[in-house]
Amino acid sequence: MKHMARNTICLWYDGGAEEAARFYAEIFPDSSLDAVHRAPGDYPAGKEGSVLTVEFTVLGVACLGLNGGPMFKHSEAFSFQVATEDQEETDRYWNAIVGNGGEESECGWCKDKWGISWQITPIALTKAFTSPDRAAAKRAFDAMMTMKKIDIAKIEAAFRG
């Protein structure tokens, strides 16, 4: 076991922790599958030798995937927020998540096929709605409220008025 971070996000999966970690490592930079640990004995959601936990990193954040079974489901109360530089990066992440069995939601949110929520948030959007020009910020915010995947050109046009 590598050096474990003192604070690690633990995500509960219904058997898909290793697949999810491999997927995240493929699409996001500074991400990796770090270790796979097998159960030393039978447990309610699996048998001895099945994948129990997976250590992985997503965009530099230490995570632990626990194959705990179907008892607990994910909700939007937890999400990864990914700040993107441009439309190409926004599209790449959004399309990877949604196109791999995920689903679209509103305002830059989507869910992966394991039920984890993601906010694919262009930096341009955050700058627009936090602008000291509150009228321009509101126009950008109102434009965002009509979107699923964020369209940076439309956000910038709304901001300009």
mmCIF file with all atom_site columns, C-alpha atoms in Angstrom:
data_model
loop_
_atom_site.group_PDB
_atom_site.id
_atom_site.type_symbol
_atom_site.label_atom_id
_atom_site.label_alt_id
_atom_site.label_comp_id
_atom_site.label_asym_id
_atom_site.label_entity_id
_atom_site.label_seq_id
_atom_site.pdbx_PDB_ins_code
_atom_site.Cartn_x
_atom_site.Cartn_y
_atom_site.Cartn_z
_atom_site.occupancy
_atom_site.B_iso_or_equiv
_atom_site.pdbx_formal_charge
_atom_site.auth_seq_id
_atom_site.auth_comp_id
_atom_site.auth_asym_id
_atom_site.auth_atom_id
_atom_site.pdbx_PDB_model_num
ATOM 1   C CA . MET A 1 1   ? 0.000   0.000   0.000   1.00 0.00 ? 1   MET A CA 1
ATOM 2   C CA . LYS A 1 2   ? 1.401   3.376   -0.981  1.00 0.00 ? 2   LYS A CA 1
ATOM 3   C CA . HIS A 1 3   ? 1.426   6.268   1.462   1.00 0.00 ? 3   HIS A CA 1
ATOM 4   C CA . MET A 1 4   ? -2.223  6.991   2.163   1.00 0.00 ? 4   MET A CA 1
ATOM 5   C CA . ALA A 1 5   ? -3.393  10.593  2.182   1.00 0.00 ? 5   ALA A CA 1
ATOM 6   C CA . ARG A 1 6   ? -4.700  11.800  5.539   1.00 0.00 ? 6   ARG A CA 1
ATOM 7   C CA . ASN A 1 7   ? -7.914  12.977  3.913   1.00 0.00 ? 7   ASN A CA 1
ATOM 8   C CA . THR A 1 8   ? -9.286  10.799  1.123   1.00 0.00 ? 8   THR A CA 1
ATOM 9   C CA . ILE A 1 9   ? -12.639 10.976  -0.627  1.00 0.00 ? 9   ILE A CA 1
ATOM 10  C CA . CYS A 1 10  ? -14.332 7.607   -0.254  1.00 0.00 ? 10  CYS A CA 1
ATOM 11  C CA . LEU A 1 11  ? -16.890 6.779   -2.940  1.00 0.00 ? 11  LEU A CA 1
ATOM 12  C CA . TRP A 1 12  ? -19.301 3.862   -2.545  1.00 0.00 ? 12  TRP A CA 1
ATOM 13  C CA . TYR A 1 13  ? -19.844 1.725   -5.642  1.00 0.00 ? 13  TYR A CA 1
ATOM 14  C CA . ASP A 1 14  ? -22.091 -1.200  -6.376  1.00 0.00 ? 14  ASP A CA 1
ATOM 15  C CA . GLY A 1 15  ? -19.249 -3.326  -7.730  1.00 0.00 ? 15  GLY A CA 1
ATOM 16  C CA . GLY A 1 16  ? -17.826 -0.857  -10.278 1.00 0.00 ? 16  GLY A CA 1
ATOM 17  C CA . ALA A 1 17  ? -15.025 0.853   -8.359  1.00 0.00 ? 17  ALA A CA 1
ATOM 18  C CA . GLU A 1 18  ? -12.137 -0.536  -10.418 1.00 0.00 ? 18  GLU A CA 1
ATOM 19  C CA . GLU A 1 19  ? -13.852 0.111   -13.764 1.00 0.00 ? 19  GLU A CA 1
ATOM 20  C CA . ALA A 1 20  ? -14.707 3.672   -12.670 1.00 0.00 ? 20  ALA A CA 1
ATOM 21  C CA . ALA A 1 21  ? -11.145 4.373   -11.495 1.00 0.00 ? 21  ALA A CA 1
ATOM 22  C CA . ARG A 1 22  ? -9.721  3.099   -14.785 1.00 0.00 ? 22  ARG A CA 1
ATOM 23  C CA . PHE A 1 23  ? -12.168 5.293   -16.718 1.00 0.00 ? 23  PHE A CA 1
ATOM 24  C CA . TYR A 1 24  ? -11.296 8.429   -14.715 1.00 0.00 ? 24  TYR A CA 1
ATOM 25  C CA . ALA A 1 25  ? -7.574  7.737   -15.182 1.00 0.00 ? 25  ALA A CA 1
ATOM 26  C CA . GLU A 1 26  ? -8.070  7.505   -18.955 1.00 0.00 ? 26  GLU A CA 1
ATOM 27  C CA . ILE A 1 27  ? -9.933  10.785  -19.409 1.00 0.00 ? 27  ILE A CA 1
ATOM 28  C CA . PHE A 1 28  ? -8.533  13.197  -16.819 1.00 0.00 ? 28  PHE A CA 1
ATOM 29  C CA . PRO A 1 29  ? -4.937  14.434  -16.509 1.00 0.00 ? 29  PRO A CA 1
ATOM 30  C CA . ASP A 1 30  ? -3.144  13.925  -13.189 1.00 0.00 ? 30  ASP A CA 1
ATOM 31  C CA . SER A 1 31  ? -5.355  10.877  -12.599 1.00 0.00 ? 31  SER A CA 1
ATOM 32  C CA . SER A 1 32  ? -4.400  7.276   -12.003 1.00 0.00 ? 32  SER A CA 1
ATOM 33  C CA . LEU A 1 33  ? -5.456  3.882   -10.724 1.00 0.00 ? 33  LEU A CA 1
ATOM 34  C CA . ASP A 1 34  ? -3.083  3.485   -7.790  1.00 0.00 ? 34  ASP A CA 1
ATOM 35  C CA . ALA A 1 35  ? -3.965  0.168   -6.144  1.00 0.00 ? 35  ALA A CA 1
ATOM 36  C CA . VAL A 1 36  ? -6.579  -2.576  -6.156  1.00 0.00 ? 36  VAL A CA 1
ATOM 37  C CA . HIS A 1 37  ? -7.269  -4.422  -2.898  1.00 0.00 ? 37  HIS A CA 1
ATOM 38  C CA . ARG A 1 38  ? -9.119  -7.710  -2.750  1.00 0.00 ? 38  ARG A CA 1
ATOM 39  C CA . ALA A 1 39  ? -11.326 -8.847  0.097   1.00 0.00 ? 39  ALA A CA 1
ATOM 40  C CA . PRO A 1 40  ? -9.590  -11.192 2.537   1.00 0.00 ? 40  PRO A CA 1
ATOM 41  C CA . GLY A 1 41  ? -12.928 -12.869 3.243   1.00 0.00 ? 41  GLY A CA 1
ATOM 42  C CA . ASP A 1 42  ? -16.597 -12.886 2.264   1.00 0.00 ? 42  ASP A CA 1
ATOM 43  C CA . TYR A 1 43  ? -18.602 -9.735  2.985   1.00 0.00 ? 43  TYR A CA 1
ATOM 44  C CA . PRO A 1 44  ? -22.217 -8.694  2.321   1.00 0.00 ? 44  PRO A CA 1
ATOM 45  C CA . ALA A 1 45  ? -21.514 -7.308  -1.182  1.00 0.00 ? 45  ALA A CA 1
ATOM 46  C CA . GLY A 1 46  ? -18.869 -9.801  -2.309  1.00 0.00 ? 46  GLY A CA 1
ATOM 47  C CA . LYS A 1 47  ? -16.786 -12.877 -1.852  1.00 0.00 ? 47  LYS A CA 1
ATOM 48  C CA . GLU A 1 48  ? -13.233 -13.468 -0.736  1.00 0.00 ? 48  GLU A CA 1
ATOM 49  C CA . GLY A 1 49  ? -10.885 -12.347 -3.509  1.00 0.00 ? 49  GLY A CA 1
ATOM 50  C CA . SER A 1 50  ? -13.288 -9.900  -5.126  1.00 0.00 ? 50  SER A CA 1
ATOM 51  C CA . VAL A 1 51  ? -12.255 -6.264  -5.478  1.00 0.00 ? 51  VAL A CA 1
ATOM 52  C CA . LEU A 1 52  ? -13.099 -4.560  -2.191  1.00 0.00 ? 52  LEU A CA 1
ATOM 53  C CA . THR A 1 53  ? -11.374 -1.191  -2.492  1.00 0.00 ? 53  THR A CA 1
ATOM 54  C CA . VAL A 1 54  ? -9.534  0.746   -5.167  1.00 0.00 ? 54  VAL A CA 1
ATOM 55  C CA . GLU A 1 55  ? -7.139  3.610   -4.511  1.00 0.00 ? 55  GLU A CA 1
ATOM 56  C CA . PHE A 1 56  ? -7.197  6.168   -7.305  1.00 0.00 ? 56  PHE A CA 1
ATOM 57  C CA . THR A 1 57  ? -6.470  9.797   -8.053  1.00 0.00 ? 57  THR A CA 1
ATOM 58  C CA . VAL A 1 58  ? -8.749  12.148  -10.008 1.00 0.00 ? 58  VAL A CA 1
ATOM 59  C CA . LEU A 1 59  ? -7.170  15.428  -11.133 1.00 0.00 ? 59  LEU A CA 1
ATOM 60  C CA . GLY A 1 60  ? -4.738  15.211  -8.233  1.00 0.00 ? 60  GLY A CA 1
ATOM 61  C CA . VAL A 1 61  ? -7.395  14.358  -5.613  1.00 0.00 ? 61  VAL A CA 1
ATOM 62  C CA . ALA A 1 62  ? -6.908  11.127  -3.640  1.00 0.00 ? 62  ALA A CA 1
ATOM 63  C CA . CYS A 1 63  ? -9.941  8.846   -3.706  1.00 0.00 ? 63  CYS A CA 1
ATOM 64  C CA . LEU A 1 64  ? -10.891 5.418   -2.463  1.00 0.00 ? 64  LEU A CA 1
ATOM 65  C CA . GLY A 1 65  ? -13.560 3.392   -4.240  1.00 0.00 ? 65  GLY A CA 1
ATOM 66  C CA . LEU A 1 66  ? -15.394 0.933   -2.017  1.00 0.00 ? 66  LEU A CA 1
ATOM 67  C CA . ASN A 1 67  ? -17.423 -1.851  -3.614  1.00 0.00 ? 67  ASN A CA 1
ATOM 68  C CA . GLY A 1 68  ? -20.000 -1.807  -0.856  1.00 0.00 ? 68  GLY A CA 1
ATOM 69  C CA . GLY A 1 69  ? -23.040 -3.058  -2.754  1.00 0.00 ? 69  GLY A CA 1
ATOM 70  C CA . PRO A 1 70  ? -26.416 -1.581  -3.707  1.00 0.00 ? 70  PRO A CA 1
ATOM 71  C CA . MET A 1 71  ? -27.430 -0.184  -0.288  1.00 0.00 ? 71  MET A CA 1
ATOM 72  C CA . PHE A 1 72  ? -26.351 3.427   -0.837  1.00 0.00 ? 72  PHE A CA 1
ATOM 73  C CA . LYS A 1 73  ? -26.802 5.537   -3.943  1.00 0.00 ? 73  LYS A CA 1
ATOM 74  C CA . HIS A 1 74  ? -24.961 8.655   -5.074  1.00 0.00 ? 74  HIS A CA 1
ATOM 75  C CA . SER A 1 75  ? -26.670 12.028  -5.247  1.00 0.00 ? 75  SER A CA 1
ATOM 76  C CA . GLU A 1 76  ? -25.837 15.529  -6.414  1.00 0.00 ? 76  GLU A CA 1
ATOM 77  C CA . ALA A 1 77  ? -25.005 16.342  -2.788  1.00 0.00 ? 77  ALA A CA 1
ATOM 78  C CA . PHE A 1 78  ? -21.487 15.241  -3.802  1.00 0.00 ? 78  PHE A CA 1
ATOM 79  C CA . SER A 1 79  ? -19.898 16.083  -7.126  1.00 0.00 ? 79  SER A CA 1
ATOM 80  C CA . PHE A 1 80  ? -16.531 16.580  -8.717  1.00 0.00 ? 80  PHE A CA 1
ATOM 81  C CA . GLN A 1 81  ? -16.252 20.089  -10.138 1.00 0.00 ? 81  GLN A CA 1
ATOM 82  C CA . VAL A 1 82  ? -13.827 20.200  -13.046 1.00 0.00 ? 82  VAL A CA 1
ATOM 83  C CA . ALA A 1 83  ? -12.634 23.652  -14.154 1.00 0.00 ? 83  ALA A CA 1
ATOM 84  C CA . THR A 1 84  ? -12.041 23.616  -17.917 1.00 0.00 ? 84  THR A CA 1
ATOM 85  C CA . GLU A 1 85  ? -9.892  26.007  -19.940 1.00 0.00 ? 85  GLU A CA 1
ATOM 86  C CA . ASP A 1 86  ? -11.886 26.107  -23.179 1.00 0.00 ? 86  ASP A CA 1
ATOM 87  C CA . GLN A 1 87  ? -14.783 24.601  -25.145 1.00 0.00 ? 87  GLN A CA 1
ATOM 88  C CA . GLU A 1 88  ? -12.665 21.752  -26.487 1.00 0.00 ? 88  GLU A CA 1
ATOM 89  C CA . GLU A 1 89  ? -11.769 20.583  -22.980 1.00 0.00 ? 89  GLU A CA 1
ATOM 90  C CA . THR A 1 90  ? -15.352 21.109  -21.795 1.00 0.00 ? 90  THR A CA 1
ATOM 91  C CA . ASP A 1 91  ? -16.690 19.028  -24.680 1.00 0.00 ? 91  ASP A CA 1
ATOM 92  C CA . ARG A 1 92  ? -14.067 16.301  -24.222 1.00 0.00 ? 92  ARG A CA 1
ATOM 93  C CA . TYR A 1 93  ? -14.879 15.679  -20.549 1.00 0.00 ? 93  TYR A CA 1
ATOM 94  C CA . TRP A 1 94  ? -18.637 16.081  -20.941 1.00 0.00 ? 94  TRP A CA 1
ATOM 95  C CA . ASN A 1 95  ? -18.781 13.776  -23.949 1.00 0.00 ? 95  ASN A CA 1
ATOM 96  C CA . ALA A 1 96  ? -16.567 11.159  -22.280 1.00 0.00 ? 96  ALA A CA 1
ATOM 97  C CA . ILE A 1 97  ? -18.784 11.012  -19.195 1.00 0.00 ? 97  ILE A CA 1
ATOM 98  C CA . VAL A 1 98  ? -22.149 11.190  -20.954 1.00 0.00 ? 98  VAL A CA 1
ATOM 99  C CA . GLY A 1 99  ? -21.018 8.997   -23.857 1.00 0.00 ? 99  GLY A CA 1
ATOM 100 C CA . ASN A 1 100 ? -19.870 6.202   -21.542 1.00 0.00 ? 100 ASN A CA 1
ATOM 101 C CA . GLY A 1 101 ? -23.321 5.400   -20.183 1.00 0.00 ? 101 GLY A CA 1
ATOM 102 C CA . GLY A 1 102 ? -23.721 8.639   -18.222 1.00 0.00 ? 102 GLY A CA 1
ATOM 103 C CA . GLU A 1 103 ? -26.496 11.166  -18.397 1.00 0.00 ? 103 GLU A CA 1
ATOM 104 C CA . GLU A 1 104 ? -26.843 14.892  -18.946 1.00 0.00 ? 104 GLU A CA 1
ATOM 105 C CA . SER A 1 105 ? -28.270 17.212  -16.361 1.00 0.00 ? 105 SER A CA 1
ATOM 106 C CA . GLU A 1 106 ? -28.579 20.997  -16.149 1.00 0.00 ? 106 GLU A CA 1
ATOM 107 C CA . CYS A 1 107 ? -26.089 23.879  -15.888 1.00 0.00 ? 107 CYS A CA 1
ATOM 108 C CA . GLY A 1 108 ? -22.949 21.886  -16.676 1.00 0.00 ? 108 GLY A CA 1
ATOM 109 C CA . TRP A 1 109 ? -23.829 18.916  -14.466 1.00 0.00 ? 109 TRP A CA 1
ATOM 110 C CA . CYS A 1 110 ? -23.792 15.313  -15.637 1.00 0.00 ? 110 CYS A CA 1
ATOM 111 C CA . LYS A 1 111 ? -23.584 11.870  -14.045 1.00 0.00 ? 111 LYS A CA 1
ATOM 112 C CA . ASP A 1 112 ? -21.292 9.042   -14.989 1.00 0.00 ? 112 ASP A CA 1
ATOM 113 C CA . LYS A 1 113 ? -22.632 5.523   -15.392 1.00 0.00 ? 113 LYS A CA 1
ATOM 114 C CA . TRP A 1 114 ? -21.794 4.753   -11.751 1.00 0.00 ? 114 TRP A CA 1
ATOM 115 C CA . GLY A 1 115 ? -24.000 7.621   -10.532 1.00 0.00 ? 115 GLY A CA 1
ATOM 116 C CA . ILE A 1 116 ? -21.199 10.053  -9.597  1.00 0.00 ? 116 ILE A CA 1
ATOM 117 C CA . SER A 1 117 ? -22.101 13.669  -10.363 1.00 0.00 ? 117 SER A CA 1
ATOM 118 C CA . TRP A 1 118 ? -19.692 15.906  -12.253 1.00 0.00 ? 118 TRP A CA 1
ATOM 119 C CA . GLN A 1 119 ? -19.786 19.645  -12.838 1.00 0.00 ? 119 GLN A CA 1
ATOM 120 C CA . ILE A 1 120 ? -17.915 20.392  -16.048 1.00 0.00 ? 120 ILE A CA 1
ATOM 121 C CA . THR A 1 121 ? -17.395 24.092  -15.423 1.00 0.00 ? 121 THR A CA 1
ATOM 122 C CA . PRO A 1 122 ? -15.529 26.353  -17.838 1.00 0.00 ? 122 PRO A CA 1
ATOM 123 C CA . ILE A 1 123 ? -13.367 28.924  -16.071 1.00 0.00 ? 123 ILE A CA 1
ATOM 124 C CA . ALA A 1 124 ? -15.005 31.527  -18.356 1.00 0.00 ? 124 ALA A CA 1
ATOM 125 C CA . LEU A 1 125 ? -18.371 30.729  -16.744 1.00 0.00 ? 125 LEU A CA 1
ATOM 126 C CA . THR A 1 126 ? -17.064 31.157  -13.218 1.00 0.00 ? 126 THR A CA 1
ATOM 127 C CA . LYS A 1 127 ? -15.387 34.442  -14.132 1.00 0.00 ? 127 LYS A CA 1
ATOM 128 C CA . ALA A 1 128 ? -18.590 35.672  -15.786 1.00 0.00 ? 128 ALA A CA 1
ATOM 129 C CA . PHE A 1 129 ? -21.000 35.019  -12.936 1.00 0.00 ? 129 PHE A CA 1
ATOM 130 C CA . THR A 1 130 ? -18.579 36.226  -10.265 1.00 0.00 ? 130 THR A CA 1
ATOM 131 C CA . SER A 1 131 ? -17.863 39.470  -12.120 1.00 0.00 ? 131 SER A CA 1
ATOM 132 C CA . PRO A 1 132 ? -18.259 42.729  -10.186 1.00 0.00 ? 132 PRO A CA 1
ATOM 133 C CA . ASP A 1 133 ? -20.489 43.857  -13.082 1.00 0.00 ? 133 ASP A CA 1
ATOM 134 C CA . ARG A 1 134 ? -23.598 42.305  -11.557 1.00 0.00 ? 134 ARG A CA 1
ATOM 135 C CA . ALA A 1 135 ? -25.835 43.008  -14.576 1.00 0.00 ? 135 ALA A CA 1
ATOM 136 C CA . ALA A 1 136 ? -23.384 41.213  -16.892 1.00 0.00 ? 136 ALA A CA 1
ATOM 137 C CA . ALA A 1 137 ? -22.987 38.420  -14.331 1.00 0.00 ? 137 ALA A CA 1
ATOM 138 C CA . LYS A 1 138 ? -26.774 37.956  -14.223 1.00 0.00 ? 138 LYS A CA 1
ATOM 139 C CA . ARG A 1 139 ? -26.986 37.766  -18.026 1.00 0.00 ? 139 ARG A CA 1
ATOM 140 C CA . ALA A 1 140 ? -24.293 35.056  -18.063 1.00 0.00 ? 140 ALA A CA 1
ATOM 141 C CA . PHE A 1 141 ? -25.976 33.243  -15.175 1.00 0.00 ? 141 PHE A CA 1
ATOM 142 C CA . ASP A 1 142 ? -29.370 33.376  -16.896 1.00 0.00 ? 142 ASP A CA 1
ATOM 143 C CA . ALA A 1 143 ? -27.807 31.970  -20.085 1.00 0.00 ? 143 ALA A CA 1
ATOM 144 C CA . MET A 1 144 ? -26.234 29.128  -18.082 1.00 0.00 ? 144 MET A CA 1
ATOM 145 C CA . MET A 1 145 ? -29.608 28.274  -16.580 1.00 0.00 ? 145 MET A CA 1
ATOM 146 C CA . THR A 1 146 ? -30.873 27.314  -20.067 1.00 0.00 ? 146 THR A CA 1
ATOM 147 C CA . MET A 1 147 ? -27.980 24.931  -20.812 1.00 0.00 ? 147 MET A CA 1
ATOM 148 C CA . LYS A 1 148 ? -27.040 21.371  -20.165 1.00 0.00 ? 148 LYS A CA 1
ATOM 149 C CA . LYS A 1 149 ? -23.408 21.297  -21.382 1.00 0.00 ? 149 LYS A CA 1
ATOM 150 C CA . ILE A 1 150 ? -21.979 24.813  -21.055 1.00 0.00 ? 150 ILE A CA 1
ATOM 151 C CA . ASP A 1 151 ? -21.470 26.714  -24.310 1.00 0.00 ? 151 ASP A CA 1
ATOM 152 C CA . ILE A 1 152 ? -18.706 29.232  -23.591 1.00 0.00 ? 152 ILE A CA 1
ATOM 153 C CA . ALA A 1 153 ? -19.438 31.379  -26.669 1.00 0.00 ? 153 ALA A CA 1
ATOM 154 C CA . LYS A 1 154 ? -23.071 31.816  -25.550 1.00 0.00 ? 154 LYS A CA 1
ATOM 155 C CA . ILE A 1 155 ? -21.968 32.630  -21.985 1.00 0.00 ? 155 ILE A CA 1
ATOM 156 C CA . GLU A 1 156 ? -19.517 35.265  -23.250 1.00 0.00 ? 156 GLU A CA 1
ATOM 157 C CA . ALA A 1 157 ? -22.125 36.735  -25.630 1.00 0.00 ? 157 ALA A CA 1
ATOM 158 C CA . ALA A 1 158 ? -24.678 36.985  -22.814 1.00 0.00 ? 158 ALA A CA 1
ATOM 159 C CA . PHE A 1 159 ? -22.065 38.582  -20.564 1.00 0.00 ? 159 PHE A CA 1
ATOM 160 C CA . ARG A 1 160 ? -21.312 41.226  -23.205 1.00 0.00 ? 160 ARG A CA 1
ATOM 161 C CA . GLY A 1 161 ? -25.031 41.863  -23.626 1.00 0.00 ? 161 GLY A CA 1
#
